[in-house]
Amino acid sequence: MENKIFYFSTTGKSFWAALALANELTNCDIIAIKDYDINKPIRAKKIGFVFPVFRGGLPNIVKHFLSELKIDGTPYIFSIYTYNNNNGITSLQIREKMISCETPINAIFPVKMKECGNHYSYSNIFGESEISKMLLRTQKKILKAAKIICSEQNYLKNDFALFTKRKYKKAAHYFRVKNKMAIC
């Protein structure tokens, strides 16, 4: 295939985002990260990674996948990550992992999906029409990302512009030392 999206999802939100994105890209394969043979080099024009944020950073399976990544050629590489309340240092971790495998990343899109919820009871709280509105808002974010990806533009926003140096060090310490799940 011309384009490949690798996804990891536990509640289905990231899988939904991967499907929505694949519908906008032409000639696209969607592959579960857990099912891909990491020893096999990836060949595609565009390569994407879609996953949720776990405890303010990359899930362990995604960290391992990006660390072992083998890519043929110089494709356009992007990432979409879904998060609930806080995306933490996820963008920084993605950049670090891609630098470590000597592959530049062209675009990173954080997509807040708090309102879609991790809880199966959300339909009882909000009702079907409200959930449809929430998904429509999220789909608009995915469509915006798809336009940027299709035109192969660079899109690397500085997520840490609001952090002072002191706040960044404190956040990095928390996610690397205190939170064992988010260690790079």
mmCIF file of C-alpha atoms in Angstrom:
data_model
loop_
_atom_site.group_PDB
_atom_site.id
_atom_site.type_symbol
_atom_site.label_atom_id
_atom_site.label_comp_id
_atom_site.label_asym_id
_atom_site.label_seq_id
_atom_site.Cartn_x
_atom_site.Cartn_y
_atom_site.Cartn_z
ATOM 1 C CA MET A 1 0.000 0.000 0.000
ATOM 2 C CA GLU A 2 0.948 3.603 -0.551
ATOM 3 C CA ASN A 3 0.121 4.719 3.012
ATOM 4 C CA LYS A 4 0.263 2.838 6.327
ATOM 5 C CA ILE A 5 -1.211 3.700 9.699
ATOM 6 C CA PHE A 6 -0.005 1.756 12.716
ATOM 7 C CA TYR A 7 -2.338 1.989 15.692
ATOM 8 C CA PHE A 8 -2.596 0.957 19.309
ATOM 9 C CA SER A 9 -5.916 1.263 21.090
ATOM 10 C CA THR A 10 -7.359 -0.030 24.345
ATOM 11 C CA THR A 11 -10.792 1.614 24.513
ATOM 12 C CA GLY A 12 -11.347 2.017 20.771
ATOM 13 C CA LYS A 13 -10.921 5.799 20.551
ATOM 14 C CA SER A 14 -7.502 5.619 18.866
ATOM 15 C CA PHE A 15 -8.732 2.912 16.513
ATOM 16 C CA TRP A 16 -11.696 5.131 15.625
ATOM 17 C CA ALA A 17 -9.273 8.014 14.942
ATOM 18 C CA ALA A 18 -7.122 5.738 12.741
ATOM 19 C CA LEU A 19 -10.180 4.628 10.754
ATOM 20 C CA ALA A 20 -11.394 8.211 10.319
ATOM 21 C CA LEU A 21 -7.951 9.247 9.073
ATOM 22 C CA ALA A 22 -7.616 6.236 6.750
ATOM 23 C CA ASN A 23 -10.953 7.163 5.146
ATOM 24 C CA GLU A 24 -9.455 10.528 4.183
ATOM 25 C CA LEU A 25 -6.140 9.176 2.867
ATOM 26 C CA THR A 26 -6.061 7.209 -0.364
ATOM 27 C CA ASN A 27 -4.759 3.677 -0.629
ATOM 28 C CA CYS A 28 -4.200 3.195 3.119
ATOM 29 C CA ASP A 29 -3.557 0.116 5.293
ATOM 30 C CA ILE A 30 -4.409 0.142 8.996
ATOM 31 C CA ILE A 31 -2.177 -2.184 11.023
ATOM 32 C CA ALA A 32 -2.286 -2.974 14.736
ATOM 33 C CA ILE A 33 1.123 -2.341 16.310
ATOM 34 C CA LYS A 34 0.846 -5.585 18.290
ATOM 35 C CA ASP A 35 0.385 -7.592 15.069
ATOM 36 C CA TYR A 36 3.288 -6.144 13.062
ATOM 37 C CA ASP A 37 6.607 -8.015 12.730
ATOM 38 C CA ILE A 38 9.057 -5.368 13.959
ATOM 39 C CA ASN A 39 11.952 -7.042 12.098
ATOM 40 C CA LYS A 40 10.268 -6.299 8.779
ATOM 41 C CA PRO A 41 11.161 -2.848 7.320
ATOM 42 C CA ILE A 42 8.239 -0.532 6.610
ATOM 43 C CA ARG A 43 7.832 0.634 3.021
ATOM 44 C CA ALA A 44 5.270 3.345 2.300
ATOM 45 C CA LYS A 45 4.908 6.882 1.003
ATOM 46 C CA LYS A 46 3.274 8.060 4.250
ATOM 47 C CA ILE A 47 3.586 6.324 7.614
ATOM 48 C CA GLY A 48 1.458 7.219 10.609
ATOM 49 C CA PHE A 49 1.206 6.202 14.244
ATOM 50 C CA VAL A 50 -2.075 6.558 16.155
ATOM 51 C CA PHE A 51 -2.279 5.775 19.864
ATOM 52 C CA PRO A 52 -3.598 7.042 23.222
ATOM 53 C CA VAL A 53 -1.600 8.846 25.883
ATOM 54 C CA PHE A 54 -0.948 6.706 28.950
ATOM 55 C CA ARG A 55 -0.187 8.554 32.178
ATOM 56 C CA GLY A 56 1.153 11.620 30.363
ATOM 57 C CA GLY A 57 3.335 9.824 27.825
ATOM 58 C CA LEU A 58 3.782 7.040 25.300
ATOM 59 C CA PRO A 59 2.361 3.601 26.063
ATOM 60 C CA ASN A 60 5.110 0.998 26.539
ATOM 61 C CA ILE A 61 4.099 -0.938 23.410
ATOM 62 C CA VAL A 62 4.433 2.244 21.313
ATOM 63 C CA LYS A 63 7.811 3.106 22.901
ATOM 64 C CA HIS A 64 9.121 -0.341 22.031
ATOM 65 C CA PHE A 65 7.692 -0.208 18.508
ATOM 66 C CA LEU A 66 9.242 3.211 17.776
ATOM 67 C CA SER A 67 12.586 2.143 19.271
ATOM 68 C CA GLU A 68 12.807 -0.927 17.024
ATOM 69 C CA LEU A 69 11.426 0.781 13.914
ATOM 70 C CA LYS A 70 13.043 0.098 10.524
ATOM 71 C CA ILE A 71 11.905 2.328 7.655
ATOM 72 C CA ASP A 72 12.927 2.069 4.001
ATOM 73 C CA GLY A 73 13.439 5.355 2.171
ATOM 74 C CA THR A 74 12.344 8.776 3.377
ATOM 75 C CA PRO A 75 8.559 8.723 3.770
ATOM 76 C CA TYR A 76 6.372 11.436 5.271
ATOM 77 C CA ILE A 77 5.901 10.419 8.921
ATOM 78 C CA PHE A 78 3.136 11.628 11.216
ATOM 79 C CA SER A 79 1.568 10.805 14.535
ATOM 80 C CA ILE A 80 -1.870 11.359 16.016
ATOM 81 C CA TYR A 81 -2.309 10.722 19.690
ATOM 82 C CA THR A 82 -5.552 10.849 21.612
ATOM 83 C CA TYR A 83 -5.745 12.066 25.167
ATOM 84 C CA ASN A 84 -8.315 12.722 27.840
ATOM 85 C CA ASN A 85 -7.203 15.548 30.152
ATOM 86 C CA ASN A 86 -3.498 16.158 29.600
ATOM 87 C CA ASN A 87 -1.128 15.133 26.831
ATOM 88 C CA GLY A 88 1.899 15.438 29.147
ATOM 89 C CA ILE A 89 5.253 15.060 27.400
ATOM 90 C CA THR A 90 4.000 12.795 24.605
ATOM 91 C CA SER A 91 5.110 15.053 21.722
ATOM 92 C CA LEU A 92 8.590 15.305 23.203
ATOM 93 C CA GLN A 93 8.802 11.538 23.647
ATOM 94 C CA ILE A 94 7.733 10.926 20.039
ATOM 95 C CA ARG A 95 10.413 13.308 18.779
ATOM 96 C CA GLU A 96 13.068 11.658 20.970
ATOM 97 C CA LYS A 97 12.122 8.172 19.756
ATOM 98 C CA MET A 98 12.165 9.222 16.108
ATOM 99 C CA ILE A 99 15.551 10.936 16.525
ATOM 100 C CA SER A 100 16.937 7.795 18.164
ATOM 101 C CA CYS A 101 15.983 5.714 15.097
ATOM 102 C CA GLU A 102 17.353 8.466 12.818
ATOM 103 C CA THR A 103 14.016 9.146 11.180
ATOM 104 C CA PRO A 104 12.564 12.661 11.229
ATOM 105 C CA ILE A 105 8.900 13.086 12.047
ATOM 106 C CA ASN A 106 7.001 15.593 9.903
ATOM 107 C CA ALA A 107 3.799 16.130 11.875
ATOM 108 C CA ILE A 108 2.347 15.475 15.328
ATOM 109 C CA PHE A 109 -1.356 15.985 16.043
ATOM 110 C CA PRO A 110 -2.697 15.817 19.600
ATOM 111 C CA VAL A 111 -6.446 15.097 19.562
ATOM 112 C CA LYS A 112 -8.364 15.663 22.774
ATOM 113 C CA MET A 113 -11.120 13.083 23.089
ATOM 114 C CA LYS A 114 -12.137 13.628 26.707
ATOM 115 C CA GLU A 115 -15.756 14.102 25.870
ATOM 116 C CA CYS A 116 -15.897 10.761 24.054
ATOM 117 C CA GLY A 117 -14.859 9.114 27.311
ATOM 118 C CA ASN A 118 -13.315 5.837 28.334
ATOM 119 C CA HIS A 119 -16.469 4.760 30.086
ATOM 120 C CA TYR A 120 -19.137 2.621 28.518
ATOM 121 C CA SER A 121 -21.733 4.487 30.577
ATOM 122 C CA TYR A 122 -21.208 7.789 28.713
ATOM 123 C CA SER A 123 -24.309 7.143 26.631
ATOM 124 C CA ASN A 124 -26.334 7.110 29.864
ATOM 125 C CA ILE A 125 -24.788 10.416 31.015
ATOM 126 C CA PHE A 126 -24.844 12.443 27.799
ATOM 127 C CA GLY A 127 -27.349 10.768 25.494
ATOM 128 C CA GLU A 128 -26.854 9.740 21.890
ATOM 129 C CA SER A 129 -27.282 13.212 20.326
ATOM 130 C CA GLU A 130 -24.645 14.770 22.602
ATOM 131 C CA ILE A 131 -22.182 11.955 21.894
ATOM 132 C CA SER A 132 -22.759 12.454 18.150
ATOM 133 C CA LYS A 133 -21.900 16.163 18.529
ATOM 134 C CA MET A 134 -18.738 15.276 20.456
ATOM 135 C CA LEU A 135 -17.620 12.793 17.802
ATOM 136 C CA LEU A 136 -18.327 15.353 15.078
ATOM 137 C CA ARG A 137 -16.014 17.870 16.808
ATOM 138 C CA THR A 138 -13.301 15.219 17.033
ATOM 139 C CA GLN A 139 -13.813 14.212 13.401
ATOM 140 C CA LYS A 140 -13.251 17.840 12.336
ATOM 141 C CA LYS A 141 -9.852 17.712 14.067
ATOM 142 C CA ILE A 142 -9.013 14.495 12.206
ATOM 143 C CA LEU A 143 -10.079 16.070 8.868
ATOM 144 C CA LYS A 144 -7.822 19.065 9.519
ATOM 145 C CA ALA A 145 -4.931 16.685 10.239
ATOM 146 C CA ALA A 146 -5.731 14.692 7.070
ATOM 147 C CA LYS A 147 -5.488 17.823 4.909
ATOM 148 C CA ILE A 148 -2.062 18.623 6.330
ATOM 149 C CA ILE A 149 -0.919 15.008 5.889
ATOM 150 C CA CYS A 150 -2.209 14.800 2.289
ATOM 151 C CA SER A 151 -0.289 17.946 1.376
ATOM 152 C CA GLU A 152 2.771 16.622 3.276
ATOM 153 C CA GLN A 153 3.225 19.808 5.285
ATOM 154 C CA ASN A 154 5.362 19.962 8.391
ATOM 155 C CA TYR A 155 3.245 20.419 11.498
ATOM 156 C CA LEU A 156 5.263 20.348 14.688
ATOM 157 C CA LYS A 157 3.736 22.723 17.193
ATOM 158 C CA ASN A 158 5.743 23.544 20.275
ATOM 159 C CA ASP A 159 3.613 21.933 22.991
ATOM 160 C CA PHE A 160 5.963 23.257 25.620
ATOM 161 C CA ALA A 161 5.652 26.939 24.773
ATOM 162 C CA LEU A 162 3.535 27.388 27.898
ATOM 163 C CA PHE A 163 6.063 25.624 30.111
ATOM 164 C CA THR A 164 8.731 27.594 31.859
ATOM 165 C CA LYS A 165 12.083 25.843 32.166
ATOM 166 C CA ARG A 166 11.331 25.087 35.822
ATOM 167 C CA LYS A 167 7.873 23.660 35.082
ATOM 168 C CA TYR A 168 9.278 21.517 32.268
ATOM 169 C CA LYS A 169 11.973 20.058 34.519
ATOM 170 C CA LYS A 170 9.361 19.337 37.180
ATOM 171 C CA ALA A 171 7.053 17.635 34.637
ATOM 172 C CA ALA A 172 9.914 15.653 33.096
ATOM 173 C CA HIS A 173 11.029 14.536 36.569
ATOM 174 C CA TYR A 174 7.515 13.449 37.445
ATOM 175 C CA PHE A 175 6.964 11.481 34.236
ATOM 176 C CA ARG A 176 10.411 9.880 34.184
ATOM 177 C CA VAL A 177 11.064 9.202 37.863
ATOM 178 C CA LYS A 178 7.828 9.050 39.804
ATOM 179 C CA ASN A 179 5.696 7.569 37.052
ATOM 180 C CA LYS A 180 7.347 4.261 36.142
ATOM 181 C CA MET A 181 4.949 3.676 33.220
ATOM 182 C CA ALA A 182 6.207 6.760 31.349
ATOM 183 C CA ILE A 183 9.967 6.176 31.567
ATOM 184 C CA CYS A 184 11.611 6.700 28.171
#
